[in-house]
Amino acid sequence: MTRAPRYTATIAALPATVPFTGPETLERASGRAFAARLGANESVFGPSPRVIEAIAAAGPEAWMYGDPEGHDLRTALARHHTLMAENIVLGAGIDGLLGTLVRLLVAPGDPIVTSAGAYPTFAYHVAANGGALRTVPYAGDAENPDALVAAARETGAKLVYIANPDNPMGSWHSAAVMQQMISALPEDCMLALDEAYIDLAPAGAAPLFDVADPRVLRLRTFSKAHGLAGLRIGYAIGAPATIRMFDRIRDHFGVGRLAQTAALAALQDVEWLHQVKAHVTASRAELSDIARKNGLTPLPSATNFVTMDCGGDGTFARAVLAGLLARGIFARMPSVPPLDRCIRVSCGGTEENALFAAALQDTLAELRNTDVT
Amino acid sequence: MTRAPRYTATIAALPATVPFTGPETLERASGRAFAARLGANESVFGPSPRVIEAIAAAGPEAWMYGDPEGHDLRTALARHHTLMAENIVLGAGIDGLLGTLVRLLVAPGDPIVTSAGAYPTFAYHVAANGGALRTVPYAGDAENPDALVAAARETGAKLVYIANPDNPMGSWHSAAVMQQMISALPEDCMLALDEAYIDLAPAGAAPLFDVADPRVLRLRTFSKAHGLAGLRIGYAIGAPATIRMFDRIRDHFGVGRLAQTAALAALQDVEWLHQVKAHVTASRAELSDIARKNGLTPLPSATNFVTMDCGGDGTFARAVLAGLLARGIFARMPSVPPLDRCIRVSCGGTEENALFAAALQDTLAELRNTDVT
């Protein structure tokens, strides 16, 4: 007998896959640092100066575990959203919260629904738990709530995922459409409504909170508009009974003390959030302009990125992306046709956008001189 | 039909339990802040000044996700341990790593072995995955490697847990004993060897790394000697094939950028670690002296805490603990007889230890005047 651990059947069957390759991995492969980091929808505008101060001030306290109940931050979030602290659970970003949610619901073989081409980390967690993932196509460049609900009903899904605004396309639905989706949801089906980008969306994209409904979990993060991706903190909003289920299995000390402190400071700096929104709006316009000047079609965006139709197929867009990467611009692109006719570029400041513009122009000139079909 | 999500059978059967109540929860209940925080084996000596500087300097970079491969830190850890980066996976503290390990191995009904009274977070993760936990008693005040291996063999366990040094008793085994345990381990059984306190143990407690053995996973943390509990960073050491399994399901962006930066700075400040060890050694002697002066028996400790035999049963020790808590001293105690004749006090500085001494004396005086049996 050889020495070998016995992994579960689900784990043993998993491929060695990674939802996203990090920019650092690409940098190590090329031996060169990126000139502009526009691939992960991070906020190049950074966290608020007050948050940076709060982090520095909290350094000497890093020896203490964070409050496992996250009391102060949850109380502040409850006030912010006019909810109760019992409606909120903290987690290590939306990725961490999705992981816990999937573990709550998904046993091997359970049907789960998402969109083909939607956020891959959700599908990654479902696979890790042996779920049977049914995907539905986008309707144009937006996720299709009707099709998602129909697939949930057809498969008897325990959980359906949608992001509003959407990543990677940047599109969004109105609160009315989302409300309609919730109303049409099967009675025994949970909805994971990923609102990572909601702070950057136009008013009217978020339906009212209905914390009497145990089926709807709203996912929020400090990683995007608040610029705290590197500290791992997000939260979920739901009915108290739903939120309490997280307490059964979550890593109670998993949300760090500094993360909680920084998030609280970020929540309080309303002015900074306004400034970031203004920067993002300006940057979206700038990126859209750059796209158009280069013959690409920018899609409307409710996020801190602009998805650009390169006007060809996936092969062409992949060549554009490769050209950008080779020129020191970290960007990404959707994974499935026909979404993969696009590249996705995070909002940079003036400097990053200028670097992107030059690299794009250069890339397209090169591609015109070579045979890419 | 009522609106209700369908949680998995395992989840639905779980009690709403928490492995540890945080000190902040107790403070909110009493309406008073603790005068000395000596209950979670945090390092009151704090992180190194260089680490505090590194955290402050990294604040403006908090908008960037951490490197999902943790390349720089893993490389530095590999050099530190004379291993390869392929032998190391980062995680959000040992709690996070144990959670992932348990998910890799444990399906509902799978037999798992630990000691009754050992680290409760391990048992918590096993329960979350529906594992059938077999416990063996301590031998005196130490975990019993022979009994753990025997139980693993008898139950056909997939995973056995031991901490060396042990928490909550502070005891430790020599490298030779641990090596013997590894040699006696069933061929298809994984060993989770929790070495959270190894930096504070006498030389000769850690067996050599054998990264050819896929069954042994060594768990280390920056939360204890390095004083970074509030940033959530630890690592596991094992065979490359074992480490690669983590990549199938781990939260790839779950270890924060600031956590990686701080841990790297901590690893490099060897002088600080020496100072902390000296502080801990002095504090252990001081706490042991305080215990003896009050008629308690301090147990030998290879950790940053001293477990003290109160000389009675669990009821008496619980009364002592309650008296300490009421007097502003956060401490904890073992959960099962006969270990629960003890209280567990983390190493404080001179000030915290003096506060503990006064509270202990006062508590015992009060208990002598009341009927506690």
XYZ file of C-alpha atoms in Angstrom:
746
model
C 0.000 0.000 0.000
C 1.369 3.404 -0.897
C 1.159 6.365 1.402
C -1.753 8.381 0.067
C -4.443 10.520 1.652
C -8.012 9.760 0.637
C -9.461 12.949 -0.788
C -13.220 13.085 -1.195
C -14.645 11.847 -4.491
C -15.674 15.416 -5.360
C -12.197 16.794 -4.721
C -10.418 13.954 -6.509
C -12.474 14.644 -9.632
C -11.666 18.364 -9.724
C -9.295 19.775 -12.287
C -6.337 21.836 -11.016
C -7.940 25.093 -12.067
C -7.627 28.682 -10.923
C -10.507 31.143 -11.454
C -8.131 33.991 -12.298
C -4.420 34.222 -12.974
C -2.989 37.047 -10.910
C -1.104 39.911 -12.555
C 1.966 39.050 -10.483
C 2.078 35.620 -12.149
C 2.050 37.262 -15.588
C 4.721 39.704 -14.481
C 6.958 36.894 -13.292
C 6.428 35.053 -16.578
C 7.359 38.093 -18.663
C 10.072 39.311 -16.311
C 8.559 42.801 -16.441
C 6.232 44.766 -14.177
C 3.003 46.053 -15.715
C 2.949 49.772 -16.451
C -0.808 49.925 -15.817
C -2.789 47.492 -13.671
C -6.226 47.554 -15.323
C -7.231 43.901 -15.288
C -8.818 43.121 -11.930
C -11.223 46.056 -11.550
C -9.263 47.295 -8.595
C -9.616 50.957 -7.732
C -6.468 52.724 -8.920
C -7.808 55.770 -7.085
C -6.883 53.948 -3.917
C -8.466 53.848 -0.493
C -9.369 57.153 1.162
C -6.548 59.070 2.871
C -8.469 58.619 6.115
C -8.481 54.872 5.561
C -4.748 54.902 4.905
C -4.328 56.763 8.198
C -6.588 54.291 9.987
C -4.547 51.367 8.654
C -1.298 52.955 9.817
C -2.789 53.685 13.226
C -4.050 50.101 13.549
C -0.675 48.485 12.751
C 0.381 48.258 16.424
C -2.933 46.460 17.153
C -2.335 43.771 14.541
C -1.540 41.292 17.334
C -5.238 41.132 18.274
C -7.755 38.958 16.463
C -10.629 40.854 14.916
C -13.974 40.843 16.676
C -15.552 37.583 15.417
C -18.978 39.239 15.591
C -17.740 42.270 13.640
C -20.012 44.283 15.897
C -18.906 47.836 15.186
C -18.757 47.457 11.419
C -22.030 45.529 11.208
C -23.734 48.160 13.347
C -22.397 50.922 11.119
C -23.437 49.036 7.977
C -26.901 48.445 9.416
C -27.271 52.163 10.065
C -25.943 52.929 6.582
C -28.505 50.652 4.943
C -31.304 51.270 7.472
C -31.260 47.623 8.472
C -30.449 45.632 11.618
C -27.030 44.160 12.393
C -28.805 40.768 12.339
C -29.242 41.254 8.589
C -25.508 41.391 7.971
C -22.644 38.916 7.996
C -19.065 39.922 7.272
C -16.737 37.823 5.140
C -13.351 37.814 3.486
C -14.635 39.586 0.390
C -17.451 38.392 -1.840
C -15.259 35.454 -2.906
C -15.149 34.243 0.679
C -18.866 34.828 1.229
C -19.789 32.989 -1.981
C -17.645 30.071 -0.838
C -19.510 29.861 2.453
C -22.904 30.280 0.798
C -22.209 27.478 -1.654
C -21.121 25.192 1.188
C -24.389 25.917 2.989
C -26.495 24.814 0.045
C -24.599 22.568 -2.322
C -24.130 18.848 -1.856
C -22.798 16.648 -4.688
C -25.211 16.572 -7.605
C -27.342 19.512 -6.499
C -28.511 21.681 -9.402
C -27.231 25.258 -9.427
C -27.740 27.963 -12.060
C -25.539 30.748 -13.366
C -24.833 32.444 -16.696
C -22.224 31.137 -19.118
C -19.413 33.664 -18.940
C -20.434 35.127 -15.556
C -18.118 35.484 -12.553
C -15.996 32.296 -12.629
C -15.308 32.173 -8.888
C -18.956 31.264 -8.276
C -18.683 28.308 -10.653
C -15.362 27.397 -9.012
C -17.013 27.142 -5.588
C -19.925 25.137 -6.999
C -17.490 22.671 -8.584
C -15.573 22.383 -5.302
C -18.787 21.171 -3.672
C -19.796 18.845 -6.494
C -22.770 20.895 -7.649
C -24.308 20.281 -11.070
C -23.985 23.651 -12.745
C -26.515 24.632 -15.404
C -25.600 27.735 -17.371
C -27.816 29.975 -19.465
C -26.543 32.368 -22.117
C -26.442 36.127 -21.761
C -29.151 38.064 -23.574
C -26.995 40.288 -25.685
C -24.444 41.733 -23.308
C -26.548 41.408 -20.158
C -27.387 38.523 -17.897
C -30.873 37.183 -18.519
C -32.974 37.109 -15.324
C -35.937 35.383 -17.006
C -33.752 32.631 -18.405
C -31.977 32.198 -15.067
C -35.278 31.803 -13.219
C -36.640 29.462 -15.898
C -33.518 27.294 -15.625
C -33.772 27.327 -11.830
C -37.375 26.138 -12.081
C -36.575 23.524 -14.705
C -33.624 22.028 -12.844
C -35.029 22.462 -9.334
C -31.974 24.549 -8.532
C -31.099 25.295 -4.928
C -29.196 28.433 -5.818
C -29.028 30.871 -8.685
C -26.353 33.512 -9.183
C -26.582 36.885 -10.854
C -24.410 39.977 -10.667
C -25.976 43.410 -10.993
C -24.136 45.343 -12.344
C -22.601 42.535 -14.323
C -18.982 41.528 -14.535
C -17.419 41.075 -17.130
C -19.800 43.048 -19.370
C -20.485 46.127 -17.217
C -24.205 46.010 -18.041
C -26.935 46.428 -15.448
C -30.616 45.928 -14.831
C -33.018 48.299 -13.144
C -34.280 47.644 -9.642
C -37.664 46.818 -11.195
C -36.168 44.035 -13.308
C -34.300 42.622 -10.337
C -37.432 42.837 -8.225
C -39.323 40.951 -10.879
C -36.629 38.258 -10.881
C -36.935 37.908 -7.114
C -40.726 37.655 -7.371
C -40.455 34.934 -10.007
C -37.886 32.921 -8.061
C -38.995 29.424 -6.998
C -40.022 29.383 -3.336
C -37.198 27.043 -2.337
C -34.424 28.604 -4.398
C -31.803 30.989 -3.011
C -30.664 33.954 -5.067
C -27.082 35.166 -4.726
C -27.296 38.744 -5.936
C -23.722 39.923 -6.353
C -23.637 43.710 -6.045
C -19.865 44.193 -5.983
C -20.165 47.195 -8.305
C -23.400 48.701 -7.017
C -21.641 51.734 -5.494
C -20.606 52.710 -9.019
C -23.928 52.083 -10.736
C -26.513 54.714 -11.650
C -29.199 55.309 -9.031
C -32.063 52.851 -9.382
C -30.154 49.624 -9.982
C -30.586 48.194 -6.480
C -34.003 46.897 -5.443
C -35.179 47.699 -1.920
C -33.993 45.306 0.752
C -36.632 42.790 1.754
C -35.109 41.107 4.771
C -38.262 39.094 5.351
C -37.311 36.973 2.340
C -34.897 34.195 3.383
C -34.085 33.390 -0.264
C -32.284 36.559 -1.274
C -28.699 37.233 -0.289
C -27.162 40.525 -1.395
C -23.373 40.559 -1.615
C -21.357 43.738 -1.166
C -17.654 44.476 -0.954
C -15.085 47.046 0.084
C -12.785 45.784 -2.699
C -14.107 47.937 -5.516
C -15.280 51.539 -4.960
C -13.665 51.621 -1.504
C -10.295 50.418 -2.782
C -9.679 47.724 -0.155
C -9.232 44.578 -2.281
C -5.962 43.858 -0.475
C -7.603 43.627 2.950
C -10.352 41.064 2.204
C -13.600 42.418 3.477
C -17.127 42.230 2.191
C -20.562 41.545 3.613
C -23.829 39.843 2.831
C -27.293 41.185 3.558
C -30.253 38.915 4.122
C -32.964 37.680 6.422
C -31.777 37.010 9.989
C -32.469 33.282 9.559
C -30.291 33.206 6.453
C -27.520 35.241 8.045
C -27.502 32.962 11.092
C -26.774 29.953 8.879
C -23.385 31.480 8.058
C -22.511 31.351 11.756
C -22.738 27.553 11.649
C -19.734 27.116 9.378
C -17.973 30.423 8.749
C -14.411 31.060 9.879
C -15.372 33.192 12.884
C -11.983 34.866 13.186
C -11.479 35.042 9.406
C -12.172 38.755 8.941
C -9.088 40.555 10.183
C -8.988 43.336 12.722
C -7.303 45.750 10.310
C -9.823 44.903 7.611
C -12.699 45.762 9.954
C -11.023 48.988 11.058
C -10.276 50.045 7.494
C -13.774 49.212 6.269
C -15.341 51.232 9.064
C -13.184 54.226 8.166
C -14.057 53.763 4.485
C -17.775 53.682 5.228
C -17.491 56.926 7.155
C -15.609 58.806 4.433
C -18.605 59.584 2.262
C -16.781 62.410 0.525
C -14.066 60.067 -0.733
C -16.663 57.715 -2.209
C -18.167 60.684 -4.053
C -14.755 61.575 -5.405
C -14.070 58.010 -6.532
C -17.436 57.905 -8.304
C -16.548 61.130 -10.098
C -13.131 59.750 -11.060
C -14.722 56.546 -12.329
C -17.331 58.421 -14.352
C -14.622 60.535 -15.961
C -12.426 57.512 -16.562
C -15.273 55.546 -18.171
C -15.801 58.447 -20.575
C -12.090 58.642 -21.270
C -11.749 54.890 -21.872
C -14.857 54.898 -24.073
C -13.374 57.705 -26.091
C -10.079 55.877 -26.477
C -11.968 52.787 -27.623
C -13.960 54.705 -30.227
C -10.905 56.543 -31.527
C -9.340 53.159 -32.166
C -12.371 51.694 -33.904
C -13.587 49.672 -30.912
C -17.100 49.942 -29.481
C -17.259 50.651 -25.759
C -20.234 49.067 -24.009
C -22.237 51.130 -21.531
C -20.875 50.478 -18.036
C -22.295 50.702 -14.514
C -18.966 49.618 -13.025
C -15.353 50.709 -12.691
C -14.403 49.088 -15.981
C -15.272 49.444 -19.642
C -15.832 46.403 -21.788
C -14.922 47.080 -25.403
C -16.175 45.242 -28.449
C -13.108 44.725 -30.635
C -15.310 44.204 -33.695
C -14.137 40.687 -34.451
C -14.341 37.266 -32.885
C -12.695 35.804 -29.796
C -9.478 35.124 -31.643
C -9.162 38.757 -32.593
C -9.965 40.025 -29.076
C -7.459 37.577 -27.620
C -4.835 38.974 -29.989
C -5.683 42.507 -28.869
C -5.428 41.443 -25.223
C -2.107 39.708 -25.859
C -0.814 42.856 -27.522
C -1.818 44.942 -24.533
C -0.235 42.515 -22.086
C 2.984 42.496 -24.118
C 2.999 46.289 -23.925
C 2.733 46.357 -20.141
C -1.030 46.801 -19.806
C -2.758 44.312 -17.509
C -6.319 43.782 -18.786
C -8.670 40.818 -19.087
C -11.516 39.618 -21.325
C -14.721 37.587 -21.126
C -14.307 33.833 -21.494
C -17.129 32.646 -23.753
C -18.517 33.566 -27.205
C -19.934 35.941 -28.182
C -18.864 37.939 -25.105
C -15.265 37.130 -25.919
C -15.318 39.500 -28.877
C -14.562 42.069 -26.139
C -11.733 43.086 -23.873
C -12.334 44.431 -20.375
C -10.366 47.434 -19.121
C -10.557 48.749 -15.545
C -10.888 52.477 -15.030
C -7.468 54.044 -14.698
C -6.421 57.528 -13.835
C -5.322 59.853 -16.629
C -1.843 58.340 -16.639
C -2.943 54.698 -16.805
C -5.541 55.486 -19.468
C -2.926 57.239 -21.592
C -0.657 54.218 -21.341
C -3.581 52.025 -22.357
C -4.387 54.307 -25.309
C -0.840 54.147 -26.630
C -0.626 50.388 -26.180
C -3.995 49.869 -27.864
C -3.075 52.000 -30.857
C 0.222 50.209 -31.196
C -1.364 46.778 -30.823
C -4.030 47.454 -33.447
C -1.450 48.821 -35.875
C 0.562 45.662 -35.446
C -2.507 43.458 -35.893
C -3.447 45.259 -39.109
C -0.053 44.267 -40.458
C -0.388 40.601 -39.519
C -2.891 37.935 -40.336
C -5.348 37.554 -37.464
C -8.725 36.093 -38.310
C -45.156 26.320 0.087
C -43.157 28.697 2.264
C -40.152 30.540 0.987
C -37.206 28.551 2.331
C -33.747 27.748 1.032
C -32.759 24.086 1.071
C -29.602 23.828 3.146
C -27.646 20.602 2.868
C -28.553 17.822 5.293
C -25.205 18.264 7.035
C -25.705 21.993 7.502
C -29.322 21.676 8.598
C -28.255 19.270 11.353
C -25.561 21.579 12.750
C -26.047 23.393 16.023
C -25.598 27.175 16.013
C -22.253 26.939 17.715
C -19.183 29.151 17.856
C -15.742 27.638 18.581
C -14.712 30.630 20.717
C -16.542 33.627 22.094
C -14.513 36.746 21.327
C -13.372 39.073 24.114
C -15.283 41.920 22.470
C -18.529 39.977 22.956
C -17.769 39.592 26.668
C -16.867 43.272 26.900
C -20.152 44.290 25.303
C -22.042 42.001 27.697
C -20.331 43.456 30.766
C -20.261 46.998 29.429
C -16.597 47.237 30.395
C -13.331 46.856 28.484
C -10.887 44.216 29.728
C -7.883 45.588 31.596
C -5.725 42.695 30.359
C -6.358 40.635 27.231
C -4.864 37.258 28.165
C -7.408 34.798 26.794
C -6.643 34.183 23.123
C -2.878 33.589 23.265
C -2.285 36.699 21.252
C 1.138 38.297 21.542
C 0.789 41.341 23.776
C 4.381 42.142 22.781
C 2.963 43.108 19.432
C 4.304 42.808 15.914
C 7.844 44.028 15.247
C 8.310 47.779 14.789
C 9.528 46.997 11.267
C 6.272 45.156 10.599
C 4.274 48.107 11.903
C 6.230 50.320 9.505
C 5.641 47.891 6.645
C 1.892 47.898 7.333
C 1.775 51.695 7.353
C 3.791 51.840 4.138
C 1.478 49.297 2.467
C -1.734 51.174 3.310
C -1.814 53.105 0.032
C -1.489 49.759 -1.818
C -4.535 48.260 -0.129
C -6.514 48.705 -3.370
C -4.580 45.835 -4.974
C -5.464 42.196 -4.442
C -2.679 40.125 -2.923
C -0.666 37.862 -5.181
C -2.830 34.701 -5.322
C 0.348 32.604 -5.592
C 1.900 34.373 -2.599
C 5.172 34.063 -4.480
C 7.450 36.331 -2.490
C 6.364 35.097 0.917
C 6.376 31.435 -0.093
C 9.844 31.847 -1.573
C 11.081 33.477 1.630
C 9.443 30.777 3.762
C 10.974 28.067 1.593
C 14.418 29.590 2.100
C 13.741 29.951 5.821
C 12.830 26.277 6.165
C 15.238 24.993 3.484
C 12.334 23.735 1.408
C 10.827 24.531 -1.984
C 7.991 27.007 -2.552
C 6.042 23.993 -3.883
C 5.977 22.671 -0.322
C 4.078 25.669 0.979
C 0.545 26.995 0.710
C -0.574 30.220 2.358
C -3.899 30.562 4.097
C -5.952 32.890 6.268
C -4.367 31.625 9.473
C -4.350 28.025 10.654
C -8.133 28.236 11.124
C -8.537 28.917 7.422
C -6.057 26.231 6.417
C -7.723 23.636 8.651
C -11.056 24.513 7.057
C -9.676 23.873 3.593
C -7.889 20.686 4.634
C -11.053 19.264 6.167
C -13.017 20.055 2.999
C -10.403 18.207 0.946
C -10.788 15.025 2.965
C -14.070 14.872 4.812
C -17.362 13.771 3.295
C -20.395 13.033 5.480
C -19.776 10.042 7.728
C -16.003 9.924 7.236
C -14.136 8.981 10.413
C -11.775 11.624 11.808
C -9.731 11.564 15.007
C -8.759 14.222 17.510
C -8.288 14.524 21.275
C -11.170 15.373 23.598
C -10.467 18.907 24.737
C -8.087 19.756 21.866
C -8.417 22.811 19.592
C -12.196 23.158 19.049
C -11.959 24.857 15.656
C -10.756 21.590 14.130
C -13.817 19.764 15.471
C -15.970 22.659 14.256
C -14.703 22.247 10.687
C -15.171 18.465 10.826
C -18.771 18.927 11.971
C -19.387 21.438 9.177
C -18.468 18.708 6.693
C -20.430 15.954 8.401
C -17.401 13.998 9.571
C -17.746 11.361 12.294
C -15.397 12.598 14.974
C -13.767 10.055 17.302
C -11.993 11.588 20.273
C -9.358 10.055 22.515
C -8.495 11.352 25.979
C -5.313 13.196 26.853
C -2.636 11.204 28.669
C -2.266 13.343 31.738
C -1.930 16.868 30.418
C -0.541 15.934 27.007
C -2.107 14.685 23.831
C -1.570 10.962 23.351
C 0.028 10.166 19.979
C -0.216 6.398 20.458
C -3.900 6.569 21.294
C -4.565 8.919 18.374
C -2.873 6.554 15.926
C -4.638 3.548 17.426
C -7.994 5.287 17.058
C -7.136 6.270 13.500
C -6.345 2.653 12.696
C -9.438 1.338 14.457
C -11.855 3.746 12.798
C -10.132 3.863 9.413
C -9.792 7.621 9.884
C -8.937 9.795 6.917
C -7.451 12.524 9.081
C -6.004 12.827 12.556
C -5.243 16.089 14.331
C -2.598 16.852 16.915
C -1.077 20.110 18.100
C 2.538 20.193 19.201
C 2.981 22.171 21.413
C -0.532 21.586 22.641
C -3.268 24.122 23.185
C -4.918 24.416 25.756
C -2.451 22.590 28.032
C 0.865 24.046 26.878
C 2.516 20.620 26.908
C 4.750 19.317 24.121
C 6.316 16.194 22.709
C 9.843 15.768 21.448
C 10.581 15.503 17.766
C 11.327 11.819 18.331
C 7.836 11.187 19.692
C 6.246 13.067 16.824
C 8.422 11.183 14.350
C 7.306 7.924 15.883
C 3.684 9.004 15.537
C 4.228 9.766 11.855
C 5.905 6.402 11.319
C 3.016 4.583 12.978
C 0.353 6.482 10.996
C -1.826 4.336 8.692
C -0.663 4.608 5.083
C -3.899 6.262 3.932
C -4.372 8.639 6.852
C -3.459 12.327 6.804
C -1.915 13.949 9.849
C -2.662 17.605 10.566
C 0.233 18.619 12.776
C -0.682 22.014 14.192
C 2.515 23.864 15.120
C 1.000 27.257 15.898
C 3.242 27.595 18.966
C 6.393 25.942 17.636
C 8.319 29.238 17.475
C 7.978 29.438 21.270
C 8.830 25.824 22.063
C 12.183 24.516 23.257
C 14.528 23.344 20.539
C 13.862 19.751 19.558
C 10.066 19.744 19.451
C 9.726 19.849 15.666
C 10.563 16.736 13.653
C 12.494 17.199 10.410
C 10.373 17.997 7.382
C 9.802 14.987 5.170
C 8.166 16.464 2.113
C 8.196 13.108 0.373
C 5.364 12.019 2.678
C 1.987 13.148 1.288
C 0.247 12.334 4.581
C 1.796 14.933 6.840
C 0.706 18.550 6.789
C 2.485 20.958 9.137
C 0.536 24.082 10.032
C 2.262 27.323 11.004
C 1.037 30.822 11.699
C 2.066 34.437 12.030
C -0.686 34.942 14.638
C 1.294 33.882 17.708
C 5.018 34.658 18.096
C 4.892 37.142 15.200
C 1.926 39.045 16.635
C -0.164 39.206 13.451
C -3.429 37.527 14.514
C -5.366 40.525 13.208
C -4.100 40.115 9.644
C -4.982 36.433 9.047
C -1.946 34.711 7.673
C -0.537 31.261 8.167
C 0.896 28.514 6.003
C 0.986 24.787 5.594
C 4.011 22.699 4.703
C 3.725 19.385 2.915
C 4.500 17.278 -0.108
C 3.967 19.108 -3.419
C 1.117 16.740 -4.324
C -0.637 17.556 -1.047
C -0.046 21.285 -1.387
C -1.406 21.251 -4.949
C -4.715 19.835 -3.692
C -5.308 23.100 -1.829
C -5.189 24.941 -5.154
C -8.289 23.041 -6.294
C -10.594 24.643 -3.759
C -8.837 27.412 -1.821
C -9.915 31.027 -2.020
C -7.080 32.115 -4.314
C -7.337 35.795 -3.446
C -8.154 35.111 0.210
C -4.763 36.009 1.689
C -4.587 39.781 1.688
C -1.831 41.902 0.210
C -1.106 43.629 3.522
C -1.039 40.283 5.308
C 1.581 38.987 2.860
C 3.633 42.167 3.158
C 3.494 42.133 6.954
C 4.361 38.435 7.192
C 7.372 38.902 4.926
C 8.614 41.753 7.105
C 7.995 39.647 10.226
C 9.955 36.730 8.830
C 12.891 39.001 8.122
C 13.005 40.559 11.581
C 14.789 37.686 13.301
C 15.920 39.935 16.138
C 12.332 40.772 17.081
C 11.405 37.093 17.232
C 14.334 36.558 19.608
C 13.091 39.395 21.788
C 9.547 38.043 21.821
C 10.849 34.614 22.831
C 12.780 36.223 25.686
C 9.700 38.180 26.768
C 7.585 35.017 26.629
C 10.118 33.026 28.629
C 10.221 35.724 31.298
C 6.445 36.049 31.301
C 5.957 32.287 31.678
C 8.219 32.352 34.733
C 6.357 35.344 36.126
C 2.916 33.786 35.554
C 4.094 30.484 37.048
C 5.350 32.339 40.086
C 2.035 34.172 40.456
C 0.203 30.856 40.210
C 2.347 29.208 42.881
C 2.105 32.186 45.232
C -1.671 31.799 45.052
C -1.666 28.060 45.625
C -2.208 27.101 41.994
C 0.083 24.710 40.112
C 1.446 26.063 36.835
C 1.955 23.414 34.156
C 5.167 23.438 32.126
C 4.583 25.393 28.911
C 6.139 25.401 25.454
C 3.822 28.188 24.335
C 2.931 31.818 25.029
C 0.478 30.855 27.749
C 0.556 29.130 31.113
C -2.121 26.637 32.057
C -2.676 26.566 35.801
C -4.146 23.736 37.839
C -6.545 25.405 40.267
C -6.433 22.353 42.550
C -10.119 21.555 42.360
C -12.615 20.359 39.786
C -14.100 22.077 36.745
C -16.656 23.891 38.837
C -13.929 25.472 40.928
C -11.817 26.460 37.908
C -14.883 27.950 36.237
C -15.488 30.023 39.359
C -11.872 31.212 39.273
C -12.227 32.118 35.600
C -15.490 33.934 36.253
C -13.820 35.892 39.042
C -10.998 36.903 36.710
C -13.397 37.935 33.952
C -15.439 39.989 36.427
C -12.228 41.736 37.453
C -11.326 42.738 33.901
C -8.970 39.876 33.034
C -9.760 38.049 29.806
C -8.625 34.424 30.189
C -9.980 31.037 29.096
C -9.945 27.429 30.279
C -9.984 23.886 28.870
C -13.409 22.471 28.101
C -13.370 18.856 29.309
C -12.533 17.018 32.559
C -10.000 16.571 33.971
C -8.295 19.306 31.926
C -10.977 21.731 33.091
C -9.484 21.803 36.583
C -7.210 24.425 34.971
C -7.386 27.978 33.712
C -5.289 29.152 30.760
C -3.546 32.529 30.909
C -1.690 34.066 27.948
C 1.721 35.601 28.585
C 1.355 39.257 29.397
C 3.901 41.961 29.899
C 4.768 43.026 33.434
C 1.726 45.269 33.586
C -0.803 42.698 32.403
C 0.683 40.024 34.648
C 0.445 42.330 37.672
C -3.204 42.979 36.873
C -3.740 39.237 36.595
C -1.968 38.634 39.928
C -4.146 41.138 41.749
C -7.339 39.794 40.178
C -6.379 36.203 40.971
C -5.593 36.971 44.605
C -8.845 38.856 44.957
C -10.854 36.121 43.240
C -9.416 33.346 45.406
C -10.024 35.360 48.563
C -13.621 35.778 47.547
C -13.994 32.094 46.716
C -12.586 31.089 50.120
C -15.400 33.093 51.668
C -18.130 31.494 49.592
C -19.255 27.936 49.081
C -17.801 26.632 45.800
C -17.528 22.881 45.495
